[in-house]
CSV table of C-alpha atoms and ligand atoms in Angstrom, one decimal:
chain,number,residue,atom,x,y,z
U,1166,UNK,CA,108.1,96.0,90.5
U,1167,UNK,CA,107.9,92.8,88.5
U,1168,UNK,CA,107.6,89.6,90.4
U,1169,UNK,CA,109.1,86.2,89.3
U,1170,UNK,CA,107.1,82.9,89.1
U,1171,UNK,CA,103.7,82.6,90.5
U,1172,UNK,CA,101.7,79.4,90.3
U,1173,UNK,CA,98.7,77.5,91.3
U,1174,UNK,CA,96.1,75.5,93.3
U,1175,UNK,CA,92.8,77.0,94.1
U,1176,UNK,CA,89.7,77.5,96.2
U,1177,UNK,CA,86.6,79.5,96.2
U,1178,UNK,CA,85.1,82.5,94.5
U,1179,UNK,CA,85.3,85.7,96.5
U,1180,UNK,CA,82.6,88.2,96.1
U,1181,UNK,CA,79.5,86.1,96.0
U,1182,UNK,CA,79.4,86.4,99.8
U,1183,UNK,CA,79.5,82.6,100.1
U,1184,UNK,CA,83.0,82.4,101.4
U,1185,UNK,CA,83.6,81.3,105.0
U,1186,UNK,CA,87.0,80.8,106.6
U,1187,UNK,CA,87.8,77.0,106.7
U,1188,UNK,CA,87.0,75.5,110.1
U,1189,UNK,CA,85.4,78.7,111.5
U,1190,UNK,CA,81.7,79.1,112.0
U,1191,UNK,CA,80.1,81.9,110.1
U,1192,UNK,CA,79.3,84.8,112.4
U,1193,UNK,CA,82.1,83.8,114.9
U,1194,UNK,CA,84.6,86.5,116.0
U,1195,UNK,CA,87.3,84.9,113.8
U,1196,UNK,CA,85.1,85.4,110.8
U,1197,UNK,CA,84.3,89.0,111.4
U,1198,UNK,CA,87.2,90.1,109.2
U,1199,UNK,CA,86.5,88.0,106.2
U,1200,UNK,CA,82.8,88.6,106.3
U,1201,UNK,CA,83.4,92.3,106.4
U,1202,UNK,CA,85.5,91.9,103.2
U,1203,UNK,CA,82.8,89.8,101.5
U,1204,UNK,CA,80.2,92.4,102.0
U,1205,UNK,CA,82.5,95.3,101.2
U,1206,UNK,CA,83.4,94.3,97.7
U,1207,UNK,CA,81.6,97.4,96.3
U,1208,UNK,CA,83.4,99.7,98.7
U,1209,UNK,CA,86.8,98.6,97.7
U,1210,UNK,CA,86.0,98.2,94.0
U,1211,UNK,CA,85.1,101.9,94.1
U,1212,UNK,CA,88.2,102.9,96.1
U,1213,UNK,CA,90.6,101.1,93.8
U,1214,UNK,CA,89.0,102.6,90.7
U,1215,UNK,CA,89.3,106.0,92.3
U,1216,UNK,CA,93.1,105.5,92.5
U,1217,UNK,CA,93.2,103.8,89.1
U,1218,UNK,CA,91.4,106.8,87.5
U,1219,UNK,CA,93.8,109.2,89.1
U,1220,UNK,CA,97.2,107.7,88.2
U,1221,UNK,CA,99.8,109.9,90.0
U,1222,UNK,CA,103.6,109.5,89.8
U,1223,UNK,CA,106.0,109.0,92.7
U,1224,UNK,CA,105.8,111.7,95.5
U,1225,UNK,CA,103.0,113.4,93.5
U,1226,UNK,CA,100.3,111.0,94.8
U,1227,UNK,CA,98.4,113.7,96.7
U,1228,UNK,CA,94.9,112.5,95.7
U,1229,UNK,CA,95.7,108.8,95.8
U,1230,UNK,CA,97.2,109.0,99.2
U,1231,UNK,CA,94.3,111.2,100.3
U,1232,UNK,CA,91.7,108.6,99.2
U,1233,UNK,CA,93.3,105.9,101.3
U,1234,UNK,CA,93.8,108.2,104.3
U,1235,UNK,CA,90.1,109.3,104.1
U,1236,UNK,CA,88.9,105.7,104.2
U,1237,UNK,CA,91.2,104.8,107.1
U,1238,UNK,CA,90.0,107.8,109.1
U,1239,UNK,CA,86.4,107.0,108.5
U,1240,UNK,CA,87.2,103.4,109.6
U,1241,UNK,CA,88.5,104.6,113.0
U,1242,UNK,CA,92.2,104.8,112.4
U,1243,UNK,CA,94.4,107.6,113.6
U,1244,UNK,CA,96.3,108.9,110.6
U,1245,UNK,CA,99.6,110.8,110.7
U,1246,UNK,CA,100.4,112.4,107.3
U,1247,UNK,CA,103.5,113.9,105.7
U,1248,UNK,CA,106.2,111.9,107.6
U,1249,UNK,CA,109.9,111.6,106.9
U,1250,UNK,CA,109.9,114.6,104.6
U,1251,UNK,CA,107.3,113.2,102.2
U,1252,UNK,CA,104.0,115.0,101.9
U,1253,UNK,CA,102.2,111.9,100.6
U,1254,UNK,CA,103.4,109.5,103.2
U,1255,UNK,CA,101.2,108.4,106.1
U,1256,UNK,CA,101.0,106.0,109.0
U,1257,UNK,CA,97.5,104.9,110.2
U,1258,UNK,CA,97.1,103.2,113.5
U,1259,UNK,CA,94.3,101.3,115.3
U,1260,UNK,CA,94.3,99.3,118.5
U,1261,UNK,CA,96.7,99.0,121.4
U,1262,UNK,CA,99.3,96.7,122.8
U,1263,UNK,CA,101.3,94.0,121.2
U,1264,UNK,CA,102.0,92.5,118.8
U,1265,UNK,CA,102.2,95.5,116.5
U,1266,UNK,CA,101.7,94.4,112.9
U,1267,UNK,CA,102.5,96.7,110.0
U,1268,UNK,CA,101.0,96.5,106.5
U,1269,UNK,CA,102.7,98.3,103.6
U,1270,UNK,CA,100.5,100.2,101.1
U,1271,UNK,CA,101.8,101.6,97.8
U,1272,UNK,CA,99.9,103.9,95.4
U,1273,UNK,CA,102.2,105.5,92.8
U,1274,UNK,CA,101.6,105.0,89.1
U,1275,UNK,CA,104.0,104.7,86.1
U,1276,UNK,CA,104.6,107.3,83.3
U,1277,UNK,CA,103.4,106.5,79.8
U,1278,UNK,CA,101.4,103.4,80.6
U,1279,UNK,CA,97.9,104.8,80.4
U,1280,UNK,CA,95.4,102.2,79.4
U,1281,UNK,CA,91.6,101.7,79.5
U,1282,UNK,CA,90.1,98.5,81.1
U,1283,UNK,CA,89.8,96.8,77.7
U,1284,UNK,CA,91.8,93.8,76.4
U,1285,UNK,CA,93.4,95.7,73.6
U,1286,UNK,CA,95.8,98.6,73.7
U,1287,UNK,CA,93.9,101.8,74.2
U,1288,UNK,CA,95.3,104.6,76.4
U,1289,UNK,CA,92.9,106.6,78.4
U,1290,UNK,CA,95.3,109.5,77.8
U,1291,UNK,CA,97.9,109.2,75.1
U,1292,UNK,CA,101.3,109.1,76.8
U,1293,UNK,CA,99.6,109.5,80.2
U,1294,UNK,CA,100.3,107.8,83.5
U,1295,UNK,CA,98.9,104.4,84.3
U,1296,UNK,CA,98.8,101.8,87.1
U,1297,UNK,CA,100.8,99.2,85.2
U,1298,UNK,CA,102.3,97.9,88.5
U,1299,UNK,CA,98.8,97.7,90.1
U,1300,UNK,CA,99.5,100.0,93.0
U,1301,UNK,CA,95.9,101.1,92.9
U,1302,UNK,CA,95.0,97.6,93.9
U,1303,UNK,CA,98.0,97.4,96.2
U,1304,UNK,CA,97.1,100.4,98.3
U,1305,UNK,CA,93.4,99.5,98.4
U,1306,UNK,CA,94.0,95.9,99.3
U,1307,UNK,CA,96.3,96.8,102.2
U,1308,UNK,CA,93.9,99.4,103.5
U,1309,UNK,CA,91.0,96.9,103.2
U,1310,UNK,CA,93.0,94.3,105.1
U,1311,UNK,CA,93.8,96.7,107.9
U,1312,UNK,CA,90.1,97.8,108.2
U,1313,UNK,CA,89.1,94.1,108.3
U,1314,UNK,CA,91.7,93.5,111.1
U,1315,UNK,CA,90.2,96.4,113.0
U,1316,UNK,CA,86.8,94.7,112.8
U,1317,UNK,CA,88.3,91.6,114.4
U,1318,UNK,CA,90.2,93.5,117.1
U,1319,UNK,CA,87.0,95.3,118.1
U,1320,UNK,CA,84.8,92.2,118.0
U,1321,UNK,CA,87.2,89.9,119.8
U,1322,UNK,CA,88.5,92.5,122.3
U,1323,UNK,CA,91.9,91.1,121.7
U,1324,UNK,CA,95.1,93.2,122.4
U,1325,UNK,CA,97.0,94.2,119.3
U,1326,UNK,CA,97.9,97.1,117.1
U,1327,UNK,CA,97.6,97.4,113.4
U,1328,UNK,CA,99.4,100.0,111.4
U,1329,UNK,CA,99.2,100.9,107.7
U,1330,UNK,CA,102.3,102.4,106.2
U,1331,UNK,CA,101.4,104.6,103.3
U,1332,UNK,CA,104.6,104.5,101.3
U,1333,UNK,CA,105.1,106.9,98.4
U,1334,UNK,CA,107.1,106.5,95.3
U,1335,UNK,CA,108.0,102.8,95.2
U,1336,UNK,CA,108.8,103.2,91.5
U,1337,UNK,CA,112.3,104.7,91.9
U,1338,UNK,CA,111.7,107.2,94.7
U,1339,UNK,CA,112.4,104.8,97.6
U,1340,UNK,CA,109.8,106.2,99.9
U,1341,UNK,CA,110.0,103.3,102.4
U,1342,UNK,CA,113.7,103.9,102.9
U,1343,UNK,CA,113.1,107.3,104.3
U,1344,UNK,CA,110.4,106.0,106.6
U,1345,UNK,CA,112.8,103.3,107.9
U,1346,UNK,CA,115.6,105.9,108.3
U,1347,UNK,CA,113.2,108.1,110.2
U,1348,UNK,CA,112.5,105.3,112.7
U,1349,UNK,CA,108.8,104.9,111.8
U,1350,UNK,CA,109.1,101.1,111.9
U,1351,UNK,CA,110.5,101.1,115.4
U,1352,UNK,CA,108.3,99.0,117.7
U,1353,UNK,CA,106.7,97.1,114.9
U,1354,UNK,CA,107.0,93.3,115.4
U,1355,UNK,CA,106.1,92.1,111.9
U,1356,UNK,CA,105.5,93.7,108.5
U,1357,UNK,CA,103.1,92.1,106.0
U,1358,UNK,CA,103.5,93.1,102.4
U,1359,UNK,CA,101.9,92.0,99.1
U,1360,UNK,CA,102.0,92.8,95.5
U,1361,UNK,CA,99.5,92.4,92.6
U,1362,UNK,CA,100.7,89.5,90.6
U,1363,UNK,CA,99.7,87.2,87.7
U,1364,UNK,CA,99.2,84.3,90.3
U,1365,UNK,CA,98.8,83.5,93.9
U,1366,UNK,CA,102.0,82.8,95.9
U,1367,UNK,CA,104.2,83.7,98.8
U,1368,UNK,CA,107.4,85.4,97.5
U,1369,UNK,CA,110.5,83.4,98.4
U,1370,UNK,CA,112.9,85.5,96.4
U,1371,UNK,CA,115.5,88.0,97.7
U,1372,UNK,CA,115.2,90.4,94.7
U,1373,UNK,CA,118.1,92.8,94.0
U,1374,UNK,CA,119.6,95.7,95.8
U,1375,UNK,CA,119.5,98.8,93.7
U,1376,UNK,CA,121.2,102.2,93.3
U,1377,UNK,CA,119.5,104.8,91.2
U,1378,UNK,CA,121.9,107.6,90.1
U,1379,UNK,CA,121.5,110.6,87.7
U,1380,UNK,CA,124.6,111.7,85.9
U,1381,UNK,CA,124.7,115.2,84.6
U,1382,UNK,CA,127.3,116.2,81.9
U,1383,UNK,CA,128.1,119.9,81.2
U,1384,UNK,CA,129.9,121.2,78.1
U,1385,UNK,CA,130.0,124.3,76.1
U,1386,UNK,CA,127.3,125.4,73.7
U,1387,UNK,CA,128.2,126.5,70.2
U,1388,UNK,CA,126.9,126.6,66.6
U,1389,UNK,CA,127.2,122.9,65.6
U,1390,UNK,CA,128.0,123.8,62.0
U,1391,UNK,CA,129.6,127.3,62.1
U,1392,UNK,CA,131.8,126.9,65.2
U,1393,UNK,CA,131.9,123.3,66.4
U,1394,UNK,CA,135.5,123.7,67.5
U,1395,UNK,CA,134.4,126.2,70.2
U,1396,UNK,CA,131.8,123.7,71.6
U,1397,UNK,CA,132.1,120.7,73.9
U,1398,UNK,CA,129.2,118.4,73.8
U,1399,UNK,CA,127.6,117.2,77.0
U,1400,UNK,CA,125.8,114.6,74.9
U,1401,UNK,CA,129.1,113.2,73.7
U,1402,UNK,CA,129.9,112.8,77.4
U,1403,UNK,CA,126.7,110.8,78.0
U,1404,UNK,CA,127.3,108.7,74.9
U,1405,UNK,CA,130.9,107.9,75.7
U,1406,UNK,CA,129.8,107.0,79.2
U,1407,UNK,CA,127.0,104.7,78.1
U,1408,UNK,CA,129.4,103.1,75.6
U,1409,UNK,CA,131.9,102.3,78.3
U,1410,UNK,CA,129.2,100.9,80.6
U,1411,UNK,CA,128.0,98.7,77.7
U,1412,UNK,CA,131.5,97.3,77.5
U,1413,UNK,CA,132.1,96.8,81.2
U,1414,UNK,CA,128.8,94.9,81.6
U,1415,UNK,CA,130.5,91.9,80.0
U,1416,UNK,CA,132.8,91.7,83.0
U,1417,UNK,CA,130.4,92.0,85.9
U,1418,UNK,CA,128.6,89.2,87.7
U,1419,UNK,CA,125.9,87.8,85.5
U,1420,UNK,CA,123.2,88.5,88.1
U,1421,UNK,CA,123.9,92.3,87.8
U,1422,UNK,CA,121.5,94.6,86.0
U,1423,UNK,CA,122.5,98.0,84.6
U,1424,UNK,CA,120.1,100.1,82.6
U,1425,UNK,CA,119.7,103.7,81.7
U,1426,UNK,CA,117.6,106.3,79.8
U,1427,UNK,CA,118.9,109.6,78.5
U,1428,UNK,CA,116.6,112.1,80.1
U,1429,UNK,CA,118.1,115.1,78.4
U,1430,UNK,CA,120.1,114.9,75.2
U,1431,UNK,CA,120.2,118.5,74.1
U,1432,UNK,CA,117.6,120.8,72.5
U,1433,UNK,CA,118.4,121.0,68.7
U,1434,UNK,CA,121.1,119.4,66.4
U,1435,UNK,CA,122.5,122.7,65.4
U,1436,UNK,CA,123.4,123.6,69.0
U,1437,UNK,CA,126.3,121.7,70.6
U,1438,UNK,CA,124.5,120.5,73.8
U,1439,UNK,CA,125.9,122.2,76.9
U,1440,UNK,CA,123.8,120.1,79.2
U,1441,UNK,CA,122.8,116.4,79.1
U,1442,UNK,CA,121.6,113.9,81.6
U,1443,UNK,CA,121.4,110.2,81.9
U,1444,UNK,CA,119.6,108.2,84.6
U,1445,UNK,CA,121.0,104.9,85.7
U,1446,UNK,CA,119.7,101.9,87.6
U,1447,UNK,CA,122.4,99.6,88.9
U,1448,UNK,CA,121.3,96.3,90.6
U,1449,UNK,CA,122.8,93.3,92.2
U,1450,UNK,CA,121.4,90.5,94.4
U,1451,UNK,CA,124.1,91.6,97.0
U,1452,UNK,CA,124.4,95.1,98.2
U,1453,UNK,CA,128.1,94.8,98.8
U,1454,UNK,CA,128.7,93.7,95.2
U,1455,UNK,CA,126.4,96.6,94.1
U,1456,UNK,CA,128.8,99.1,95.8
U,1457,UNK,CA,131.6,97.8,93.6
U,1458,UNK,CA,129.5,98.1,90.4
U,1459,UNK,CA,128.4,101.6,91.3
U,1460,UNK,CA,132.1,102.6,91.8
U,1461,UNK,CA,133.0,101.2,88.4
U,1462,UNK,CA,130.1,103.0,86.6
U,1463,UNK,CA,131.2,106.2,88.4
U,1464,UNK,CA,134.7,105.8,87.0
U,1465,UNK,CA,133.3,105.3,83.5
U,1466,UNK,CA,131.4,108.6,83.9
U,1467,UNK,CA,134.6,110.4,85.0
U,1468,UNK,CA,136.6,108.8,82.1
U,1469,UNK,CA,133.9,109.9,79.6
U,1470,UNK,CA,133.9,113.4,80.9
U,1471,UNK,CA,137.7,113.6,80.6
U,1472,UNK,CA,137.8,112.3,77.1
U,1473,UNK,CA,135.1,114.7,75.8
U,1474,UNK,CA,136.4,117.7,77.8
U,1475,UNK,CA,133.1,118.0,79.6
U,1476,UNK,CA,132.4,117.7,83.3
U,1477,UNK,CA,130.1,115.3,85.1
U,1478,UNK,CA,128.3,115.3,88.4
U,1479,UNK,CA,126.2,112.6,89.9
U,1480,UNK,CA,123.3,112.5,92.3
U,1481,UNK,CA,122.0,109.4,94.1
U,1482,UNK,CA,118.2,109.5,93.6
U,1483,UNK,CA,117.5,106.4,95.7
U,1484,UNK,CA,118.7,103.0,96.6
U,1485,UNK,CA,117.4,100.0,98.5
U,1486,UNK,CA,118.6,96.7,99.9
U,1487,UNK,CA,117.9,93.2,98.6
U,1488,UNK,CA,115.2,91.4,100.6
U,1489,UNK,CA,115.7,89.4,103.8
U,1490,UNK,CA,113.5,86.4,103.7
U,1491,UNK,CA,111.7,84.8,106.7
U,1492,UNK,CA,110.6,81.2,106.3
U,1493,UNK,CA,108.5,81.0,109.4
U,1494,UNK,CA,106.5,84.0,108.4
U,1495,UNK,CA,106.2,82.6,104.8
U,1496,UNK,CA,104.6,79.4,106.2
U,1497,UNK,CA,102.1,81.4,108.3
U,1498,UNK,CA,101.0,83.4,105.2
U,1499,UNK,CA,101.0,80.4,103.0
U,1500,UNK,CA,98.4,78.7,105.2
U,1501,UNK,CA,96.1,81.7,105.0
U,1502,UNK,CA,96.6,82.0,101.2
U,1503,UNK,CA,95.5,78.4,100.8
U,1504,UNK,CA,92.4,79.1,102.9
U,1505,UNK,CA,91.5,82.1,100.8
U,1506,UNK,CA,92.3,80.5,97.4
U,1507,UNK,CA,92.8,82.0,94.0
U,1508,UNK,CA,90.7,84.4,91.8
U,1509,UNK,CA,87.8,82.9,90.0
U,1510,UNK,CA,86.6,84.8,87.0
U,1511,UNK,CA,82.9,85.3,86.0
U,1512,UNK,CA,81.9,85.0,82.4
U,1513,UNK,CA,82.7,88.6,81.6
U,1514,UNK,CA,86.1,88.6,83.3
U,1515,UNK,CA,86.9,85.3,81.6
U,1516,UNK,CA,86.2,86.8,78.1
U,1517,UNK,CA,88.4,89.8,79.0
U,1518,UNK,CA,91.2,87.5,80.3
U,1519,UNK,CA,91.0,85.2,77.3
U,1520,UNK,CA,91.3,88.2,74.9
U,1521,UNK,CA,94.5,89.3,76.7
U,1522,UNK,CA,95.9,85.8,76.6
U,1523,UNK,CA,95.2,85.5,72.9
U,1524,UNK,CA,96.8,88.9,72.2
U,1525,UNK,CA,99.9,87.6,73.9
U,1526,UNK,CA,99.8,84.4,71.7
U,1527,UNK,CA,99.7,82.3,74.9
U,1528,UNK,CA,97.7,79.2,75.5
U,1529,UNK,CA,94.4,79.6,77.3
U,1530,UNK,CA,95.5,77.1,79.9
U,1531,UNK,CA,97.8,79.7,81.3
U,1532,UNK,CA,94.7,81.2,82.9
U,1533,UNK,CA,94.6,78.4,85.4
U,1534,UNK,CA,97.3,80.2,87.3
U,1535,UNK,CA,94.8,82.8,88.5
U,1536,UNK,CA,92.6,80.2,90.2
U,1537,UNK,CA,95.1,78.3,92.1
U,1538,UNK,CA,97.6,78.9,94.9
U,1539,UNK,CA,101.2,78.0,94.3
U,1540,UNK,CA,102.7,75.7,96.9
U,1541,UNK,CA,105.3,77.3,99.1
U,1542,UNK,CA,108.6,77.0,97.2
U,1543,UNK,CA,112.0,76.7,98.6
U,1544,UNK,CA,113.8,79.9,99.4
U,1545,UNK,CA,115.2,81.3,96.1
U,1546,UNK,CA,118.4,83.5,96.3
U,1547,UNK,CA,118.2,86.1,93.6
U,1548,UNK,CA,119.8,85.6,90.3
U,1549,UNK,CA,119.0,89.1,89.1
U,1550,UNK,CA,115.7,90.9,88.5
U,1551,UNK,CA,113.7,93.5,90.1
U,1552,UNK,CA,114.1,95.5,93.3
U,1553,UNK,CA,111.9,97.2,95.9
U,1554,UNK,CA,112.2,99.5,98.8
U,1555,UNK,CA,110.5,96.8,100.8
U,1556,UNK,CA,114.1,95.5,101.0
U,1557,UNK,CA,115.1,98.1,103.6
U,1558,UNK,CA,112.0,97.3,105.6
U,1559,UNK,CA,112.8,93.6,105.6
U,1560,UNK,CA,116.3,94.2,107.2
U,1561,UNK,CA,114.7,96.2,110.0
U,1562,UNK,CA,111.5,94.3,110.8
U,1563,UNK,CA,110.6,90.6,109.8
U,1564,UNK,CA,108.8,91.0,106.6
U,1565,UNK,CA,107.0,88.8,104.1
U,1566,UNK,CA,105.5,89.5,100.7
U,1567,UNK,CA,102.8,87.5,98.9
U,1568,UNK,CA,101.0,88.0,95.6
U,1569,UNK,CA,97.4,87.5,94.4
U,1570,UNK,CA,96.2,87.3,90.8
U,1571,UNK,CA,95.3,90.9,90.1
U,1572,UNK,CA,96.9,90.5,86.6
U,1573,UNK,CA,96.0,88.1,83.8
U,1574,UNK,CA,98.6,85.3,83.9
U,1575,UNK,CA,101.2,85.6,81.2
U,1576,UNK,CA,101.2,89.4,81.2
U,1577,UNK,CA,104.5,91.2,81.6
U,1578,UNK,CA,105.2,93.5,84.5
U,1579,UNK,CA,104.7,97.2,83.8
U,1580,UNK,CA,102.6,96.5,80.8
U,1581,UNK,CA,99.3,98.0,79.4
U,1582,UNK,CA,97.7,94.6,80.0
U,1583,UNK,CA,98.4,95.1,83.8
U,1584,UNK,CA,96.9,98.6,83.8
U,1585,UNK,CA,93.8,97.1,82.2
U,1586,UNK,CA,93.4,94.1,84.4
U,1587,UNK,CA,94.2,95.9,87.7
U,1588,UNK,CA,91.5,98.5,87.1
U,1589,UNK,CA,88.8,95.9,86.4
U,1590,UNK,CA,86.9,93.7,88.8
U,1591,UNK,CA,89.6,91.1,88.4
U,1592,UNK,CA,91.9,93.6,90.2
U,1593,UNK,CA,89.3,94.0,92.9
U,1594,UNK,CA,88.9,90.3,93.4
U,1595,UNK,CA,92.7,90.0,93.7
U,1596,UNK,CA,92.9,92.8,96.3
U,1597,UNK,CA,90.0,91.4,98.4
U,1598,UNK,CA,91.8,88.1,98.5
U,1599,UNK,CA,95.0,89.9,99.6
U,1600,UNK,CA,93.0,91.7,102.3
U,1601,UNK,CA,91.7,88.4,103.5
U,1602,UNK,CA,95.2,87.0,103.7
U,1603,UNK,CA,96.3,90.0,105.7
U,1604,UNK,CA,93.4,89.7,108.1
U,1605,UNK,CA,93.8,85.9,108.6
U,1606,UNK,CA,97.5,86.2,109.1
U,1607,UNK,CA,97.2,89.0,111.6
U,1608,UNK,CA,94.6,87.0,113.6
U,1609,UNK,CA,96.9,84.0,113.6
U,1610,UNK,CA,99.8,86.2,114.9
U,1611,UNK,CA,97.7,88.1,117.5
U,1612,UNK,CA,96.4,84.8,118.9
U,1613,UNK,CA,99.7,82.9,118.8
U,1614,UNK,CA,102.5,85.0,120.5
U,1615,UNK,CA,104.9,82.0,120.2
U,1616,UNK,CA,104.7,82.3,116.4
U,1617,UNK,CA,105.6,86.0,116.6
U,1618,UNK,CA,108.7,85.2,118.8
U,1619,UNK,CA,109.8,82.4,116.4
U,1620,UNK,CA,109.6,84.7,113.4
U,1621,UNK,CA,111.6,87.3,115.3
U,1622,UNK,CA,114.2,84.7,116.3
U,1623,UNK,CA,114.7,83.6,112.7
U,1624,UNK,CA,114.9,87.3,111.7
U,1625,UNK,CA,117.7,88.0,114.2
U,1626,UNK,CA,119.6,84.9,113.1
U,1627,UNK,CA,119.4,85.7,109.4
U,1628,UNK,CA,120.3,89.3,109.9
U,1629,UNK,CA,123.3,88.5,112.1
U,1630,UNK,CA,124.4,90.0,115.3
U,1631,UNK,CA,126.7,92.6,113.8
U,1632,UNK,CA,124.1,94.1,111.3
U,1633,UNK,CA,124.2,97.8,111.1
U,1634,UNK,CA,121.7,99.5,108.9
U,1635,UNK,CA,123.2,102.1,106.5
U,1636,UNK,CA,120.7,103.2,103.9
U,1637,UNK,CA,122.0,103.2,100.3
U,1638,UNK,CA,120.4,106.6,99.9
U,1639,UNK,CA,122.8,108.1,102.4
U,1640,UNK,CA,121.5,111.2,104.2
U,1641,UNK,CA,119.8,112.8,101.2
U,1642,UNK,CA,116.3,114.3,101.5
U,1643,UNK,CA,113.6,112.6,99.4
U,1644,UNK,CA,113.9,113.4,95.7
U,1645,UNK,CA,110.4,114.9,95.7
U,1646,UNK,CA,110.7,116.1,92.1
U,1647,UNK,CA,112.3,113.0,90.5
U,1648,UNK,CA,109.2,112.5,88.4
U,1649,UNK,CA,108.7,116.1,87.5
U,1650,UNK,CA,109.7,116.8,83.9
U,1651,UNK,CA,112.3,119.5,83.7
S,297,ZN,ZN1,106.6,98.4,89.5
S,298,ZN,ZN1,105.0,97.5,92.1
């Protein structure tokens, strides 16, 4: 997922071991978590690079999920695997009593964005998968944070439970939605979430609700030159459909997003295609508006099939809600983010980052964004943009998302630059910072029950009394093969 603005203000370097939580004495119980992270840089650098070197697509993340599970087990967590019909999902638990804090961990990669950790385009495998959304750092940072929290729970003897939700297939598979639907978040008081970003900030955006739908057209095969009159082209159906959608997009709310790729357009020009498929993403900041858009797109598909004498069927692949914000929780996380500070490059990392910035024709001053923490902005209702299955979690448990500077500022989301940066020590510094924010936030919540109840009160008010959760994925089973080439 691509995040919006991320900005600045900074603090200290992270992996020199010199960091101490502001106002806390080194060696005190409160510092156990951050000190653990300071001395574990090498452990998590290795773990994130294991994931980065094994980029697996949604629902196929067997090894990546396994690396994280293994570390959690070794760190004293009880790990349940293969939940909600997804073999690569897991929930890892440590501690007892309340509050129960959940941390989200993602680990799926993207197709076609393979890239080495160099500041120029150089795929590791031509056309291969790559961690261009930084989920290698995401999963590792979340796990590191949870293990650090475990250190504190043990040292302080405080009551409290920490859970890591290993959520597969964020990139279009909607893994979290199935985990919500299955009731796996029941009993969780607060969920903490992060995402690798080109800066350090708490997310105040509501993102967009999304529906992902595959449309399959079927026609009649025939020799395209000798007997075209006997054929009916499924590809014509797809093209007529796309054309209609490209016309209707003028008449939908400007914050809507509709995009598609043709995943099957036939096999050879001399055969009238009897089978063609197009995959659509339809998005809106409001899930009720989204339903209207999806209906209209569906009507266009029907119309296109009628006009080309083909048939069409559709399959919902996944869908997720827009995000429900929580100001109280944002303020708690902001305080911890400011304590932790931004990412400070060493000489080698700076040379790498500068080369990326120059390649993008940006000014070197943009790099400042990695070092500083952006002040907490006002809540920002979505005006379009990306989506995440975190949305569904946020309507069921109070949830907040923040970002740390895993990527070089100025890089686009889902870019080779992000694959490169996220697999380097810059990525590790960013994820260690995220882990520190997780641990400090959790300690704050464990030791201030009033904060937890204030967050929950705000959540109930925002969600409304009459809220009834109906997943946009309906009752379908996880589309475990959505990334398998057919
Ligand atoms: Zn992404
Ligand atoms: Zn992402």
